[in-house]
Amino acid sequence: DGGITQSPKYLFRKEGQNVTLSCEQNLNHDAMYWYRQDPGQGLRLIYYSQIVNDFQKGDIAEGYSVSREKKESFPLTVTSAQKNPTAFYLCASSRRGGYNEQFFGPGTRLTVL
Amino acid sequence: DQQVKQNSPSLSVQEGRISILNCDYTNSMFDYFLWYKKYPAEGPTFLISISSIKDKNEDGRFTVFLNKSAKHLSLHIVPSQPGDSAVYFCAAYSNYQLIWGAGTKLIIKP
C-alpha cells in the first residue's frame, strides 16, 4: 500500500533540545511538505521541497530545518530556536507542478515540556 | 491576513439533511480550490476540488460550488451521515502552495 508514514505519533522533549520528525513516502512523489497545525487554525507551511536536494522556506520556517537527500524522505528538525514548538506536525507529498492533490501522513504531536 | 476564511468554527446538522460549509477568499488570483476532511489526530484527506473555470463540481454526496464574483465557495454534503462528523478545511492554490482556511467542525446529530 502506498502512503506516507510519520513517526513517532507522539513525541515529548525538554525545552532547549532539538528534535527530528520523520516523514517517509512511497508514492513516488517529487514534492514534499511540512505543515504545522495549532488549535483553531488552518495548516501553516513550514518548508517544502519540489525535488531532491532542494527545498524552500514556507511561511513559518524560523526555528526549523529540513533536508531532502532522498526522494522518499523529508525529515524536519525542530530546533531550540523555535519559540513555541508544541504543535501537531503534518507531512504531505504530491506530484510536482500544477494543482495537485496533497496526500498527508497521520501527523506527529510534539509536546515540549 | 487570512486569505482563505472559514467564518463558521462549527456547524451542527441532523443526519440525513444537507450540510453546507462555506469558504471565502480575498485573492482573485486564486484559481484552484480543494476541500479536505480531517479527523482528530489524523492527517487531512482530500475530498473534492474545483477549478476557477467551473462553477460546480460533483462527486457522489459531495458538491462544491464556486462563485468567483463573490470570492466564495461552498461544500454541500447530501445526505449527511454520522461519519461525516469531522473538521473540513478549504484550501486555495497560490504559486503552487496551498493556503488553508481555519476549518469548520461539522457535527452530524442522529
PDB file of C-alpha atoms in Angstrom:
ATOM      1  CA  ASP A   1       0.000   0.000   0.000  1.00  0.00           C
ATOM      2  CA  GLY A   2       1.309   3.405  -0.953  1.00  0.00           C
ATOM      3  CA  GLY A   3       1.255   6.141   1.597  1.00  0.00           C
ATOM      4  CA  ILE A   4       3.049   8.485   3.935  1.00  0.00           C
ATOM      5  CA  THR A   5       4.362   7.486   7.322  1.00  0.00           C
ATOM      6  CA  GLN A   6       5.307   9.797  10.134  1.00  0.00           C
ATOM      7  CA  SER A   7       6.940   8.661  13.289  1.00  0.00           C
ATOM      8  CA  PRO A   8       6.516   8.799  16.140  1.00  0.00           C
ATOM      9  CA  LYS A   9       2.827   9.589  16.689  1.00  0.00           C
ATOM     10  CA  TYR A  10       3.574  11.368  19.982  1.00  0.00           C
ATOM     11  CA  LEU A  11       6.862  12.950  20.960  1.00  0.00           C
ATOM     12  CA  PHE A  12       7.928  14.628  24.168  1.00  0.00           C
ATOM     13  CA  ARG A  13      11.045  16.725  24.532  1.00  0.00           C
ATOM     14  CA  LYS A  14      12.559  19.013  27.082  1.00  0.00           C
ATOM     15  CA  GLU A  15      12.848  22.691  26.305  1.00  0.00           C
ATOM     16  CA  GLY A  16      16.127  23.549  24.607  1.00  0.00           C
ATOM     17  CA  GLN A  17      16.550  20.204  22.850  1.00  0.00           C
ATOM     18  CA  ASN A  18      16.480  19.764  19.108  1.00  0.00           C
ATOM     19  CA  VAL A  19      14.148  17.053  17.825  1.00  0.00           C
ATOM     20  CA  THR A  20      13.787  15.468  14.373  1.00  0.00           C
ATOM     21  CA  LEU A  21      10.442  14.324  12.984  1.00  0.00           C
ATOM     22  CA  SER A  22      10.457  11.600  10.394  1.00  0.00           C
ATOM     23  CA  CYS A  23       8.455  11.574   7.148  1.00  0.00           C
ATOM     24  CA  GLU A  24       8.663   8.820   4.520  1.00  0.00           C
ATOM     25  CA  GLN A  25       6.556   8.322   1.393  1.00  0.00           C
ATOM     26  CA  ASN A  26       6.361   5.519  -1.143  1.00  0.00           C
ATOM     27  CA  LEU A  27       4.035   7.285  -3.567  1.00  0.00           C
ATOM     28  CA  ASN A  28       6.899   8.221  -5.887  1.00  0.00           C
ATOM     29  CA  HIS A  29       6.031  11.890  -5.416  1.00  0.00           C
ATOM     30  CA  ASP A  30       8.610  14.545  -6.160  1.00  0.00           C
ATOM     31  CA  ALA A  31       7.149  17.218  -3.887  1.00  0.00           C
ATOM     32  CA  MET A  32       7.001  17.051  -0.102  1.00  0.00           C
ATOM     33  CA  TYR A  33       5.748  19.498   2.515  1.00  0.00           C
ATOM     34  CA  TRP A  34       5.794  20.132   6.232  1.00  0.00           C
ATOM     35  CA  TYR A  35       2.878  21.882   7.933  1.00  0.00           C
ATOM     36  CA  ARG A  36       2.133  22.880  11.466  1.00  0.00           C
ATOM     37  CA  GLN A  37      -1.385  22.917  12.916  1.00  0.00           C
ATOM     38  CA  ASP A  38      -2.334  24.772  16.083  1.00  0.00           C
ATOM     39  CA  PRO A  39      -5.792  24.611  17.711  1.00  0.00           C
ATOM     40  CA  GLY A  40      -8.420  26.624  15.828  1.00  0.00           C
ATOM     41  CA  GLN A  41      -6.080  27.411  12.978  1.00  0.00           C
ATOM     42  CA  GLY A  42      -5.517  26.165   9.490  1.00  0.00           C
ATOM     43  CA  LEU A  43      -2.373  24.418   8.359  1.00  0.00           C
ATOM     44  CA  ARG A  44       0.668  26.659   8.037  1.00  0.00           C
ATOM     45  CA  LEU A  45       3.510  25.766   5.695  1.00  0.00           C
ATOM     46  CA  ILE A  46       6.927  25.362   7.306  1.00  0.00           C
ATOM     47  CA  TYR A  47       9.083  24.059   4.426  1.00  0.00           C
ATOM     48  CA  TYR A  48       8.534  22.404   1.083  1.00  0.00           C
ATOM     49  CA  SER A  49      10.651  20.573  -1.425  1.00  0.00           C
ATOM     50  CA  GLN A  50       9.852  20.146  -5.102  1.00  0.00           C
ATOM     51  CA  ILE A  51      12.801  17.876  -5.838  1.00  0.00           C
ATOM     52  CA  VAL A  52      15.653  16.041  -4.150  1.00  0.00           C
ATOM     53  CA  ASN A  53      18.410  18.261  -2.713  1.00  0.00           C
ATOM     54  CA  ASP A  54      16.261  21.365  -2.991  1.00  0.00           C
ATOM     55  CA  PHE A  55      13.847  22.932  -0.514  1.00  0.00           C
ATOM     56  CA  GLN A  56      12.205  26.276   0.142  1.00  0.00           C
ATOM     57  CA  LYS A  57      11.031  28.114   3.243  1.00  0.00           C
ATOM     58  CA  GLY A  58       7.336  28.403   3.833  1.00  0.00           C
ATOM     59  CA  ASP A  59       5.504  30.990   5.887  1.00  0.00           C
ATOM     60  CA  ILE A  60       6.829  29.942   9.306  1.00  0.00           C
ATOM     61  CA  ALA A  61      10.305  28.458   8.707  1.00  0.00           C
ATOM     62  CA  GLU A  62      12.062  30.202  11.590  1.00  0.00           C
ATOM     63  CA  GLY A  63      13.341  27.705  14.151  1.00  0.00           C
ATOM     64  CA  TYR A  64      13.008  24.737  11.793  1.00  0.00           C
ATOM     65  CA  SER A  65      15.348  22.982   9.369  1.00  0.00           C
ATOM     66  CA  VAL A  66      14.894  20.236   6.763  1.00  0.00           C
ATOM     67  CA  SER A  67      16.882  18.059   4.406  1.00  0.00           C
ATOM     68  CA  ARG A  68      15.926  16.204   1.232  1.00  0.00           C
ATOM     69  CA  GLU A  69      18.666  13.735   0.445  1.00  0.00           C
ATOM     70  CA  LYS A  70      16.302  11.059  -0.858  1.00  0.00           C
ATOM     71  CA  LYS A  71      13.081  11.307  -2.818  1.00  0.00           C
ATOM     72  CA  GLU A  72      11.237   9.230  -0.219  1.00  0.00           C
ATOM     73  CA  SER A  73      12.333  11.118   2.889  1.00  0.00           C
ATOM     74  CA  PHE A  74      11.878  14.666   4.174  1.00  0.00           C
ATOM     75  CA  PRO A  75      12.831  14.924   7.879  1.00  0.00           C
ATOM     76  CA  LEU A  76      12.031  18.064   9.860  1.00  0.00           C
ATOM     77  CA  THR A  77      14.198  19.253  12.758  1.00  0.00           C
ATOM     78  CA  VAL A  78      12.584  21.465  15.353  1.00  0.00           C
ATOM     79  CA  THR A  79      15.424  23.435  16.869  1.00  0.00           C
ATOM     80  CA  SER A  80      15.699  25.144  20.230  1.00  0.00           C
ATOM     81  CA  ALA A  81      15.288  28.448  18.370  1.00  0.00           C
ATOM     82  CA  GLN A  82      11.618  27.672  17.713  1.00  0.00           C
ATOM     83  CA  LYS A  83       9.762  29.683  20.354  1.00  0.00           C
ATOM     84  CA  ASN A  84       6.530  27.676  20.501  1.00  0.00           C
ATOM     85  CA  PRO A  85       7.327  24.176  19.256  1.00  0.00           C
ATOM     86  CA  THR A  86       4.396  22.363  20.864  1.00  0.00           C
ATOM     87  CA  ALA A  87       2.029  21.597  17.979  1.00  0.00           C
ATOM     88  CA  PHE A  88       0.695  18.959  15.606  1.00  0.00           C
ATOM     89  CA  TYR A  89       3.054  18.475  12.655  1.00  0.00           C
ATOM     90  CA  LEU A  90       1.852  17.145   9.328  1.00  0.00           C
ATOM     91  CA  CYS A  91       3.893  15.925   6.389  1.00  0.00           C
ATOM     92  CA  ALA A  92       2.438  15.752   2.883  1.00  0.00           C
ATOM     93  CA  SER A  93       3.519  14.827  -0.619  1.00  0.00           C
ATOM     94  CA  SER A  94       2.252  15.427  -4.125  1.00  0.00           C
ATOM     95  CA  ARG A  95       3.227  15.218  -7.769  1.00  0.00           C
ATOM     96  CA  ARG A  96       5.333  18.186  -8.793  1.00  0.00           C
ATOM     97  CA  GLY A  97       3.911  21.109 -10.746  1.00  0.00           C
ATOM     98  CA  GLY A  98       0.334  22.100 -11.409  1.00  0.00           C
ATOM     99  CA  TYR A  99      -2.525  21.908  -8.993  1.00  0.00           C
ATOM    100  CA  ASN A 100      -2.112  18.520  -7.434  1.00  0.00           C
ATOM    101  CA  GLU A 101      -3.803  16.936  -4.503  1.00  0.00           C
ATOM    102  CA  GLN A 102      -1.550  16.688  -1.477  1.00  0.00           C
ATOM    103  CA  PHE A 103      -1.550  13.415   0.444  1.00  0.00           C
ATOM    104  CA  PHE A 104      -0.968  13.607   4.175  1.00  0.00           C
ATOM    105  CA  GLY A 105       0.635  11.435   6.781  1.00  0.00           C
ATOM    106  CA  PRO A 106      -1.024  10.756  10.154  1.00  0.00           C
ATOM    107  CA  GLY A 107       0.895  13.542  11.904  1.00  0.00           C
ATOM    108  CA  THR A 108       3.174  13.833  14.923  1.00  0.00           C
ATOM    109  CA  ARG A 109       2.079  15.539  18.110  1.00  0.00           C
ATOM    110  CA  LEU A 110       5.141  17.240  19.618  1.00  0.00           C
ATOM    111  CA  THR A 111       4.989  18.407  23.208  1.00  0.00           C
ATOM    112  CA  VAL A 112       7.869  20.380  24.638  1.00  0.00           C
ATOM    113  CA  LEU A 113       7.987  20.306  28.422  1.00  0.00           C
TER     114      LEU A 113
ATOM    115  CA  ASP B   1      -4.064  38.489   7.000  1.00  0.00           C
ATOM    116  CA  GLN B   2      -6.174  35.466   6.256  1.00  0.00           C
ATOM    117  CA  GLN B   3      -6.530  34.951   2.526  1.00  0.00           C
ATOM    118  CA  VAL B   4      -8.843  31.969   2.965  1.00  0.00           C
ATOM    119  CA  LYS B   5     -11.553  32.324   5.578  1.00  0.00           C
ATOM    120  CA  GLN B   6     -13.979  29.845   7.041  1.00  0.00           C
ATOM    121  CA  ASN B   7     -16.082  32.019   9.284  1.00  0.00           C
ATOM    122  CA  SER B   8     -18.073  29.278  10.985  1.00  0.00           C
ATOM    123  CA  PRO B   9     -15.933  27.406  13.517  1.00  0.00           C
ATOM    124  CA  SER B  10     -18.636  24.760  13.876  1.00  0.00           C
ATOM    125  CA  LEU B  11     -21.865  23.533  12.313  1.00  0.00           C
ATOM    126  CA  SER B  12     -24.422  21.072  13.625  1.00  0.00           C
ATOM    127  CA  VAL B  13     -26.696  19.210  11.166  1.00  0.00           C
ATOM    128  CA  GLN B  14     -29.306  16.491  11.547  1.00  0.00           C
ATOM    129  CA  GLU B  15     -28.421  13.136   9.991  1.00  0.00           C
ATOM    130  CA  GLY B  16     -29.963  12.822   6.524  1.00  0.00           C
ATOM    131  CA  ARG B  17     -30.181  16.590   5.958  1.00  0.00           C
ATOM    132  CA  ILE B  18     -27.903  18.779   3.865  1.00  0.00           C
ATOM    133  CA  SER B  19     -24.661  20.161   5.302  1.00  0.00           C
ATOM    134  CA  ILE B  20     -23.377  23.396   3.757  1.00  0.00           C
ATOM    135  CA  LEU B  21     -19.879  24.548   4.593  1.00  0.00           C
ATOM    136  CA  ASN B  22     -18.738  27.952   3.429  1.00  0.00           C
ATOM    137  CA  CYS B  23     -15.398  29.458   2.484  1.00  0.00           C
ATOM    138  CA  ASP B  24     -14.427  32.970   1.376  1.00  0.00           C
ATOM    139  CA  TYR B  25     -11.176  34.120  -0.174  1.00  0.00           C
ATOM    140  CA  THR B  26      -9.631  37.504  -0.771  1.00  0.00           C
ATOM    141  CA  ASN B  27      -7.176  36.933  -3.621  1.00  0.00           C
ATOM    142  CA  SER B  28      -8.803  36.974  -7.038  1.00  0.00           C
ATOM    143  CA  MET B  29      -5.694  35.275  -8.467  1.00  0.00           C
ATOM    144  CA  PHE B  30      -6.578  32.010  -6.715  1.00  0.00           C
ATOM    145  CA  ASP B  31      -7.758  29.650  -9.417  1.00  0.00           C
ATOM    146  CA  TYR B  32      -7.897  26.192  -7.878  1.00  0.00           C
ATOM    147  CA  PHE B  33      -9.607  25.177  -4.669  1.00  0.00           C
ATOM    148  CA  LEU B  34      -9.714  21.991  -2.622  1.00  0.00           C
ATOM    149  CA  TRP B  35     -11.718  20.679   0.298  1.00  0.00           C
ATOM    150  CA  TYR B  36     -10.174  18.338   2.848  1.00  0.00           C
ATOM    151  CA  LYS B  37     -11.711  16.402   5.721  1.00  0.00           C
ATOM    152  CA  LYS B  38      -9.830  15.797   8.951  1.00  0.00           C
ATOM    153  CA  TYR B  39     -10.488  13.553  11.927  1.00  0.00           C
ATOM    154  CA  PRO B  40      -8.775  14.327  15.263  1.00  0.00           C
ATOM    155  CA  ALA B  41      -5.113  13.312  15.484  1.00  0.00           C
ATOM    156  CA  GLU B  42      -5.060  12.278  11.804  1.00  0.00           C
ATOM    157  CA  GLY B  43      -3.868  13.889   8.608  1.00  0.00           C
ATOM    158  CA  PRO B  44      -6.382  15.582   6.299  1.00  0.00           C
ATOM    159  CA  THR B  45      -7.816  13.571   3.423  1.00  0.00           C
ATOM    160  CA  PHE B  46      -8.761  15.075   0.089  1.00  0.00           C
ATOM    161  CA  LEU B  47     -12.479  15.308  -0.692  1.00  0.00           C
ATOM    162  CA  ILE B  48     -13.104  17.332  -3.810  1.00  0.00           C
ATOM    163  CA  SER B  49     -11.621  20.168  -5.834  1.00  0.00           C
ATOM    164  CA  ILE B  50     -12.744  22.820  -8.300  1.00  0.00           C
ATOM    165  CA  SER B  51     -11.009  24.910 -10.905  1.00  0.00           C
ATOM    166  CA  SER B  52     -11.952  28.552 -11.412  1.00  0.00           C
ATOM    167  CA  ILE B  53     -13.121  27.761 -14.935  1.00  0.00           C
ATOM    168  CA  LYS B  54     -16.018  25.829 -13.407  1.00  0.00           C
ATOM    169  CA  ASP B  55     -18.781  26.853 -11.043  1.00  0.00           C
ATOM    170  CA  LYS B  56     -19.717  23.377  -9.832  1.00  0.00           C
ATOM    171  CA  ASN B  57     -18.086  20.009  -9.284  1.00  0.00           C
ATOM    172  CA  GLU B  58     -19.851  16.933  -8.005  1.00  0.00           C
ATOM    173  CA  ASP B  59     -18.613  13.645  -6.576  1.00  0.00           C
ATOM    174  CA  GLY B  60     -21.207  11.394  -5.035  1.00  0.00           C
ATOM    175  CA  ARG B  61     -22.695  13.059  -1.963  1.00  0.00           C
ATOM    176  CA  PHE B  62     -20.264  15.975  -2.211  1.00  0.00           C
ATOM    177  CA  THR B  63     -20.740  19.042  -4.407  1.00  0.00           C
ATOM    178  CA  VAL B  64     -18.578  22.147  -4.431  1.00  0.00           C
ATOM    179  CA  PHE B  65     -19.900  25.433  -5.787  1.00  0.00           C
ATOM    180  CA  LEU B  66     -17.700  28.361  -6.760  1.00  0.00           C
ATOM    181  CA  ASN B  67     -18.890  31.959  -7.098  1.00  0.00           C
ATOM    182  CA  LYS B  68     -15.895  33.878  -8.433  1.00  0.00           C
ATOM    183  CA  SER B  69     -17.541  37.288  -8.378  1.00  0.00           C
ATOM    184  CA  ALA B  70     -18.277  36.880  -4.674  1.00  0.00           C
ATOM    185  CA  LYS B  71     -14.972  35.069  -4.000  1.00  0.00           C
ATOM    186  CA  HIS B  72     -16.962  32.389  -2.261  1.00  0.00           C
ATOM    187  CA  LEU B  73     -17.142  28.641  -2.391  1.00  0.00           C
ATOM    188  CA  SER B  74     -19.287  26.151  -0.563  1.00  0.00           C
ATOM    189  CA  LEU B  75     -19.280  22.420   0.022  1.00  0.00           C
ATOM    190  CA  HIS B  76     -22.630  20.624   0.093  1.00  0.00           C
ATOM    191  CA  ILE B  77     -22.967  17.169   1.620  1.00  0.00           C
ATOM    192  CA  VAL B  78     -26.233  15.381   0.868  1.00  0.00           C
ATOM    193  CA  PRO B  79     -27.405  13.385   2.725  1.00  0.00           C
ATOM    194  CA  SER B  80     -25.281  13.943   5.824  1.00  0.00           C
ATOM    195  CA  GLN B  81     -24.117  10.807   7.600  1.00  0.00           C
ATOM    196  CA  PRO B  82     -22.617  10.235  11.072  1.00  0.00           C
ATOM    197  CA  GLY B  83     -19.198   9.501   9.534  1.00  0.00           C
ATOM    198  CA  ASP B  84     -19.178  12.991   8.073  1.00  0.00           C
ATOM    199  CA  SER B  85     -18.546  14.427  11.535  1.00  0.00           C
ATOM    200  CA  ALA B  86     -15.074  15.922  11.178  1.00  0.00           C
ATOM    201  CA  VAL B  87     -13.276  19.199  10.572  1.00  0.00           C
ATOM    202  CA  TYR B  88     -13.474  20.432   6.986  1.00  0.00           C
ATOM    203  CA  PHE B  89     -10.764  22.634   5.527  1.00  0.00           C
ATOM    204  CA  CYS B  90     -10.979  24.788   2.456  1.00  0.00           C
ATOM    205  CA  ALA B  91      -7.673  25.479   0.669  1.00  0.00           C
ATOM    206  CA  ALA B  92      -6.600  27.500  -2.359  1.00  0.00           C
ATOM    207  CA  TYR B  93      -3.545  27.172  -4.562  1.00  0.00           C
ATOM    208  CA  SER B  94      -1.279  30.211  -4.812  1.00  0.00           C
ATOM    209  CA  ASN B  95       2.088  29.906  -6.546  1.00  0.00           C
ATOM    210  CA  TYR B  96       1.824  26.116  -6.257  1.00  0.00           C
ATOM    211  CA  GLN B  97       1.410  26.355  -2.465  1.00  0.00           C
ATOM    212  CA  LEU B  98      -1.800  25.645  -0.612  1.00  0.00           C
ATOM    213  CA  ILE B  99      -3.295  28.410   1.520  1.00  0.00           C
ATOM    214  CA  TRP B 100      -5.602  26.949   4.166  1.00  0.00           C
ATOM    215  CA  GLY B 101      -8.682  28.169   5.981  1.00  0.00           C
ATOM    216  CA  ALA B 102      -9.028  27.613   9.736  1.00  0.00           C
ATOM    217  CA  GLY B 103     -11.549  24.821   9.293  1.00  0.00           C
ATOM    218  CA  THR B 104     -15.184  24.194  10.230  1.00  0.00           C
ATOM    219  CA  LYS B 105     -16.103  21.430  12.646  1.00  0.00           C
ATOM    220  CA  LEU B 106     -19.155  19.568  11.333  1.00  0.00           C
ATOM    221  CA  ILE B 107     -21.245  17.636  13.838  1.00  0.00           C
ATOM    222  CA  ILE B 108     -23.899  15.278  12.492  1.00  0.00           C
ATOM    223  CA  LYS B 109     -26.664  14.670  15.028  1.00  0.00           C
ATOM    224  CA  PRO B 110     -28.537  11.333  14.999  1.00  0.00           C
TER     225      PRO B 110
END
